[in-house]
Tab-separated table of C-alpha atoms in Angstrom:
chain	number	residue	atom	x	y	z
A	1475	UNK	CA	112.673	-84.541	-44.032
A	1476	UNK	CA	111.284	-87.438	-41.622
A	1477	UNK	CA	107.787	-86.842	-42.863
A	1478	UNK	CA	108.455	-86.506	-46.226
A	1479	UNK	CA	110.600	-90.231	-45.802
A	1480	UNK	CA	107.517	-91.345	-44.449
A	1481	UNK	CA	105.332	-90.008	-47.129
A	1482	UNK	CA	107.261	-92.096	-49.639
A	1483	UNK	CA	106.769	-95.351	-47.812
A	1484	UNK	CA	103.528	-94.664	-47.334
A	1485	UNK	CA	102.477	-94.246	-50.841
A	1486	UNK	CA	104.661	-97.125	-51.902
A	1487	UNK	CA	102.603	-99.373	-49.625
A	1488	UNK	CA	99.615	-98.270	-51.503
A	1489	UNK	CA	100.631	-98.448	-55.028
A	1490	UNK	CA	99.418	-98.517	-57.672
A	1491	UNK	CA	97.515	-95.474	-56.538
A	1492	UNK	CA	94.969	-92.913	-58.618
A	1493	UNK	CA	95.361	-89.404	-56.956
A	1494	UNK	CA	92.200	-87.596	-56.609
A	1495	UNK	CA	93.598	-84.836	-58.926
A	1496	UNK	CA	91.962	-81.346	-58.520
A	1497	UNK	CA	94.183	-79.083	-59.831
A	1498	UNK	CA	94.985	-77.464	-56.381
A	1499	UNK	CA	98.304	-77.476	-54.624
A	1500	UNK	CA	98.028	-80.361	-52.474
A	1501	UNK	CA	96.782	-83.011	-54.538
A	1502	UNK	CA	99.393	-81.739	-57.487
A	1503	UNK	CA	102.165	-81.842	-54.691
A	1504	UNK	CA	100.823	-85.617	-53.717
A	1505	UNK	CA	100.905	-86.756	-57.538
A	1506	UNK	CA	104.527	-84.703	-58.073
A	1507	UNK	CA	105.943	-86.908	-54.814
A	1508	UNK	CA	104.445	-90.157	-56.023
A	1509	UNK	CA	106.210	-89.466	-59.724
A	1510	UNK	CA	109.803	-88.487	-57.948
A	1511	UNK	CA	109.760	-91.612	-55.945
A	1512	UNK	CA	108.849	-93.706	-59.102
A	1513	UNK	CA	105.560	-94.809	-57.450
A	1514	UNK	CA	103.164	-96.135	-60.125
A	1515	UNK	CA	100.044	-93.314	-60.096
A	1516	UNK	CA	97.680	-92.099	-62.446
A	1517	UNK	CA	95.775	-88.774	-62.000
A	1518	UNK	CA	91.677	-88.556	-61.967
A	1519	UNK	CA	89.815	-85.370	-62.244
A	1520	UNK	CA	86.231	-84.908	-61.873
A	1521	UNK	CA	84.719	-81.898	-64.262
A	1522	UNK	CA	81.704	-81.145	-61.975
A	1523	UNK	CA	80.436	-78.138	-63.377
A	1524	UNK	CA	81.114	-76.440	-59.898
A	1525	UNK	CA	85.133	-76.223	-60.567
A	1526	UNK	CA	86.859	-72.786	-60.083
A	1527	UNK	CA	88.331	-71.339	-63.509
A	1528	UNK	CA	91.785	-72.922	-64.227
A	1529	UNK	CA	91.803	-75.830	-61.866
A	1530	UNK	CA	91.149	-78.478	-64.384
A	1531	UNK	CA	93.704	-77.068	-66.835
A	1532	UNK	CA	96.399	-76.774	-64.060
A	1533	UNK	CA	95.737	-80.578	-63.416
A	1534	UNK	CA	96.437	-81.313	-67.021
A	1535	UNK	CA	99.270	-79.560	-67.501
A	1536	UNK	CA	100.887	-80.940	-64.199
A	1537	UNK	CA	100.111	-84.449	-65.558
A	1538	UNK	CA	101.743	-83.996	-68.874
A	1539	UNK	CA	104.669	-82.298	-67.275
A	1540	UNK	CA	105.297	-85.313	-65.006
A	1541	UNK	CA	104.265	-87.450	-67.808
A	1542	UNK	CA	101.612	-89.382	-65.834
A	1543	UNK	CA	98.615	-90.788	-67.122
A	1544	UNK	CA	95.338	-88.084	-66.486
A	1545	UNK	CA	91.724	-88.919	-66.826
A	1546	UNK	CA	89.084	-86.308	-66.782
A	1547	UNK	CA	85.734	-87.348	-65.849
A	1548	UNK	CA	82.357	-85.655	-66.545
A	1549	UNK	CA	80.097	-85.531	-63.488
A	1550	UNK	CA	77.247	-83.228	-63.595
A	1551	UNK	CA	76.466	-82.096	-59.969
A	1552	UNK	CA	73.172	-80.173	-60.783
A	1553	UNK	CA	71.815	-83.408	-61.293
A	1554	UNK	CA	71.792	-84.277	-57.802
A	1555	UNK	CA	68.864	-82.502	-55.778
A	1556	UNK	CA	70.796	-82.071	-53.033
A	1557	UNK	CA	73.378	-79.986	-54.757
A	1558	UNK	CA	71.108	-78.173	-57.051
A	1559	UNK	CA	69.009	-77.256	-53.895
A	1560	UNK	CA	71.981	-76.418	-52.004
A	1561	UNK	CA	71.010	-78.341	-49.065
A	1562	UNK	CA	72.755	-78.402	-45.956
A	1563	UNK	CA	74.418	-81.973	-46.707
A	1564	UNK	CA	75.603	-80.690	-50.099
A	1565	UNK	CA	79.094	-80.841	-49.712
A	1566	UNK	CA	79.094	-84.254	-48.114
A	1567	UNK	CA	76.819	-85.450	-50.952
A	1568	UNK	CA	78.991	-83.533	-53.729
A	1569	UNK	CA	82.282	-85.011	-52.172
A	1570	UNK	CA	80.936	-88.900	-52.231
A	1571	UNK	CA	79.494	-88.881	-55.646
A	1572	UNK	CA	82.727	-87.356	-56.870
A	1573	UNK	CA	84.945	-90.008	-54.917
A	1574	UNK	CA	82.536	-92.698	-55.585
A	1575	UNK	CA	83.384	-91.938	-59.927
A	1576	UNK	CA	87.008	-91.541	-58.902
A	1577	UNK	CA	86.980	-94.844	-57.265
A	1578	UNK	CA	85.010	-96.648	-59.853
A	1579	UNK	CA	87.688	-95.420	-62.921
A	1580	UNK	CA	90.778	-96.317	-60.426
A	1581	UNK	CA	89.299	-99.987	-59.976
A	1582	UNK	CA	88.850	-100.384	-63.754
A	1583	UNK	CA	92.131	-99.121	-64.764
A	1584	UNK	CA	93.802	-101.487	-62.120
A	1585	UNK	CA	94.890	-99.005	-59.102
A	1586	UNK	CA	94.555	-100.820	-55.723
A	1587	UNK	CA	94.359	-97.481	-53.730
A	1588	UNK	CA	92.772	-93.898	-54.113
A	1589	UNK	CA	94.501	-91.126	-52.537
A	1590	UNK	CA	93.806	-87.331	-52.276
A	1591	UNK	CA	95.702	-84.131	-50.959
A	1592	UNK	CA	93.778	-84.031	-47.210
A	1593	UNK	CA	96.513	-82.773	-44.892
A	1594	UNK	CA	96.903	-82.344	-40.907
A	1595	UNK	CA	95.434	-78.847	-40.946
A	1596	UNK	CA	91.893	-79.892	-42.507
A	1597	UNK	CA	89.365	-79.980	-39.994
A	1598	UNK	CA	86.154	-82.337	-40.244
A	1599	UNK	CA	83.824	-79.575	-38.975
A	1600	UNK	CA	84.964	-77.175	-41.715
A	1601	UNK	CA	85.162	-79.831	-44.599
A	1602	UNK	CA	82.115	-82.223	-44.266
A	1603	UNK	CA	83.206	-83.896	-47.323
A	1604	UNK	CA	85.918	-85.658	-45.140
A	1605	UNK	CA	83.217	-88.348	-43.785
A	1606	UNK	CA	82.585	-89.320	-47.338
A	1607	UNK	CA	86.340	-90.270	-47.662
A	1608	UNK	CA	86.321	-92.136	-44.746
A	1609	UNK	CA	83.424	-94.168	-45.702
A	1610	UNK	CA	84.856	-95.020	-49.206
A	1611	UNK	CA	87.946	-96.019	-47.880
A	1612	UNK	CA	89.870	-93.020	-49.607
A	1613	UNK	CA	93.473	-92.553	-48.210
A	1614	UNK	CA	94.793	-89.056	-47.297
A	1615	UNK	CA	98.662	-89.744	-46.865
A	1616	UNK	CA	99.515	-86.009	-45.950
A	1617	UNK	CA	97.179	-86.417	-43.146
A	1618	UNK	CA	98.674	-89.865	-42.039
A	1619	UNK	CA	101.673	-88.451	-41.856
A	1620	UNK	CA	101.153	-85.656	-40.001
A	1621	UNK	CA	102.045	-83.095	-42.897
A	1622	UNK	CA	99.878	-79.895	-42.784
A	1623	UNK	CA	99.821	-76.772	-45.034
A	1624	UNK	CA	103.394	-75.636	-44.467
A	1625	UNK	CA	104.996	-79.100	-44.893
A	1626	UNK	CA	103.159	-79.332	-48.490
A	1627	UNK	CA	103.979	-76.064	-49.634
A	1628	UNK	CA	107.925	-76.563	-48.422
A	1629	UNK	CA	107.589	-79.712	-50.416
A	1630	UNK	CA	105.927	-77.800	-53.687
A	1631	UNK	CA	109.168	-75.321	-53.521
A	1632	UNK	CA	111.361	-78.182	-53.524
A	1633	UNK	CA	109.227	-80.202	-56.652
A	1634	UNK	CA	108.509	-77.131	-58.584
A	1635	UNK	CA	105.063	-77.233	-58.407
A	1636	UNK	CA	102.922	-73.931	-58.184
A	1637	UNK	CA	101.279	-72.888	-55.330
A	1638	UNK	CA	98.106	-72.050	-56.366
A	1639	UNK	CA	95.429	-69.707	-53.857
A	1640	UNK	CA	92.795	-71.610	-51.807
A	1641	UNK	CA	89.874	-72.778	-53.526
A	1642	UNK	CA	86.708	-74.106	-53.007
A	1643	UNK	CA	83.836	-75.074	-55.220
A	1644	UNK	CA	81.766	-72.499	-57.066
A	1645	UNK	CA	78.333	-73.506	-55.094
A	1646	UNK	CA	79.878	-71.957	-51.864
A	1647	UNK	CA	79.439	-68.599	-53.437
A	1648	UNK	CA	75.501	-69.217	-53.321
A	1649	UNK	CA	73.642	-68.980	-49.924
A	1650	UNK	CA	72.636	-72.017	-48.269
A	1651	UNK	CA	68.971	-72.737	-49.725
A	1652	UNK	CA	69.327	-70.686	-52.794
A	1653	UNK	CA	69.065	-72.936	-55.949
A	1654	UNK	CA	72.372	-73.455	-57.574
A	1655	UNK	CA	71.714	-72.508	-61.390
A	1656	UNK	CA	74.359	-72.840	-64.355
A	1657	UNK	CA	73.644	-68.778	-65.042
A	1658	UNK	CA	74.803	-67.982	-61.618
A	1659	UNK	CA	77.767	-70.425	-61.291
A	1660	UNK	CA	78.591	-68.923	-65.167
A	1661	UNK	CA	78.584	-65.381	-63.474
A	1662	UNK	CA	80.822	-66.233	-60.611
A	1663	UNK	CA	83.348	-68.027	-62.856
A	1664	UNK	CA	83.622	-65.422	-65.306
A	1665	UNK	CA	83.781	-62.671	-62.303
A	1666	UNK	CA	86.435	-64.440	-60.584
A	1667	UNK	CA	88.524	-65.010	-63.832
A	1668	UNK	CA	88.586	-61.653	-64.453
A	1669	UNK	CA	89.374	-60.298	-61.087
A	1670	UNK	CA	92.066	-62.792	-60.725
A	1671	UNK	CA	94.080	-60.849	-63.637
A	1672	UNK	CA	94.375	-57.797	-61.580
A	1673	UNK	CA	93.680	-58.626	-58.070
A	1674	UNK	CA	96.347	-60.689	-56.112
A	1675	UNK	CA	95.451	-63.250	-53.645
A	1676	UNK	CA	92.072	-64.982	-52.669
A	1677	UNK	CA	88.912	-63.335	-54.642
A	1678	UNK	CA	85.240	-64.538	-53.870
A	1679	UNK	CA	82.486	-63.522	-55.700
A	1680	UNK	CA	79.181	-64.344	-53.788
A	1681	UNK	CA	76.237	-64.470	-55.928
A	1682	UNK	CA	72.992	-63.540	-54.536
A	1683	UNK	CA	69.375	-62.773	-56.003
A	1684	UNK	CA	68.869	-65.803	-58.577
A	1685	UNK	CA	67.883	-64.521	-61.603
A	1686	UNK	CA	68.512	-60.865	-60.352
A	1687	UNK	CA	71.915	-61.853	-59.520
A	1688	UNK	CA	73.917	-59.740	-57.230
A	1689	UNK	CA	77.676	-59.830	-56.580
A	1690	UNK	CA	79.191	-59.245	-53.212
A	1691	UNK	CA	83.188	-59.288	-53.836
A	1692	UNK	CA	85.210	-60.338	-51.146
A	1693	UNK	CA	89.235	-59.595	-51.440
A	1694	UNK	CA	91.809	-58.385	-49.466
A	1695	UNK	CA	90.967	-54.652	-48.122
A	1696	UNK	CA	94.458	-53.339	-49.493
A	1697	UNK	CA	93.514	-53.809	-52.750
A	1698	UNK	CA	89.830	-52.468	-52.514
A	1699	UNK	CA	90.888	-49.302	-54.388
A	1700	UNK	CA	92.208	-51.183	-57.306
A	1701	UNK	CA	88.952	-53.397	-57.068
A	1702	UNK	CA	86.813	-50.398	-57.074
A	1703	UNK	CA	87.942	-49.749	-60.706
A	1704	UNK	CA	86.883	-53.140	-61.850
A	1705	UNK	CA	83.075	-52.992	-60.692
A	1706	UNK	CA	81.829	-51.682	-63.582
A	1707	UNK	CA	83.372	-54.472	-65.549
A	1708	UNK	CA	82.147	-57.343	-63.361
A	1709	UNK	CA	78.415	-55.743	-63.639
A	1710	UNK	CA	78.744	-55.912	-67.449
A	1711	UNK	CA	79.021	-59.759	-67.009
A	1712	UNK	CA	75.278	-59.621	-66.332
A	1713	UNK	CA	75.150	-58.719	-62.629
A	1714	UNK	CA	72.178	-56.537	-61.469
A	1715	UNK	CA	74.323	-55.163	-58.531
A	1716	UNK	CA	77.752	-55.336	-57.442
A	1717	UNK	CA	79.380	-54.596	-54.187
A	1718	UNK	CA	82.625	-54.712	-52.152
A	1719	UNK	CA	82.365	-56.681	-48.913
A	1720	UNK	CA	83.842	-54.376	-46.526
A	1721	UNK	CA	85.524	-56.892	-44.425
A	1722	UNK	CA	87.337	-58.836	-46.807
A	1723	UNK	CA	87.451	-62.332	-47.890
A	1724	UNK	CA	85.732	-64.723	-45.494
A	1725	UNK	CA	87.353	-68.094	-45.273
A	1726	UNK	CA	84.770	-71.075	-44.823
A	1727	UNK	CA	82.874	-71.002	-48.120
A	1728	UNK	CA	79.415	-71.086	-47.772
A	1729	UNK	CA	79.694	-71.237	-43.793
A	1730	UNK	CA	80.415	-67.558	-44.221
A	1731	UNK	CA	76.652	-66.729	-45.182
A	1732	UNK	CA	76.103	-67.603	-41.504
A	1733	UNK	CA	78.579	-64.443	-40.440
């Protein structure tokens, strides 16, 4: 409770705020907390073309339910060479471009501070984009209050915010150095949306092979038997080959390609 009280005071010191609203649990809880305490806030989402299925819809739904203004900004990340070419600095470049866009919109709408859902359990070594937050003066109230994932999920339950499975941008499904194409992103998005209807928990569809896209599906091994029955449907989406990764989901996004 003390941490939550600290969060309220911190948010009040920053208002009016713009919440960088991804549609995931962390930023959603941040916006709901601001709304509960009467803090002047808006939500700003960026449609990058790399967003996993359902996240923008979740951001819109939450904003509507809370009665908070919500802005969705289109930003084609594949126009940026470092992102399109899947360079080692892709995550940093992408995050910086996103947050620069959010910052410009927030300023135009009279917001004094941009805040995001980064928390105390997030590590800079596994999230290169965190450097961009520091450079741009984006504040991360959860991290500043020492609140980690468990604290946020407990607050989500109290606020009636759905806890969504961990997510990451769709570019993490493509090996570093392989060109990120709209075709491959569309295949991955369609496959993950299909599988999410049948397979609980985190499901990742890694895409290799460029124009002859092959899918490697990562999910909890406990669900592999059910997953086997869906391989044909996934392949029919347009993959040349589909396989199940025996070790299951590998946390770390693009870093998992190194394993």
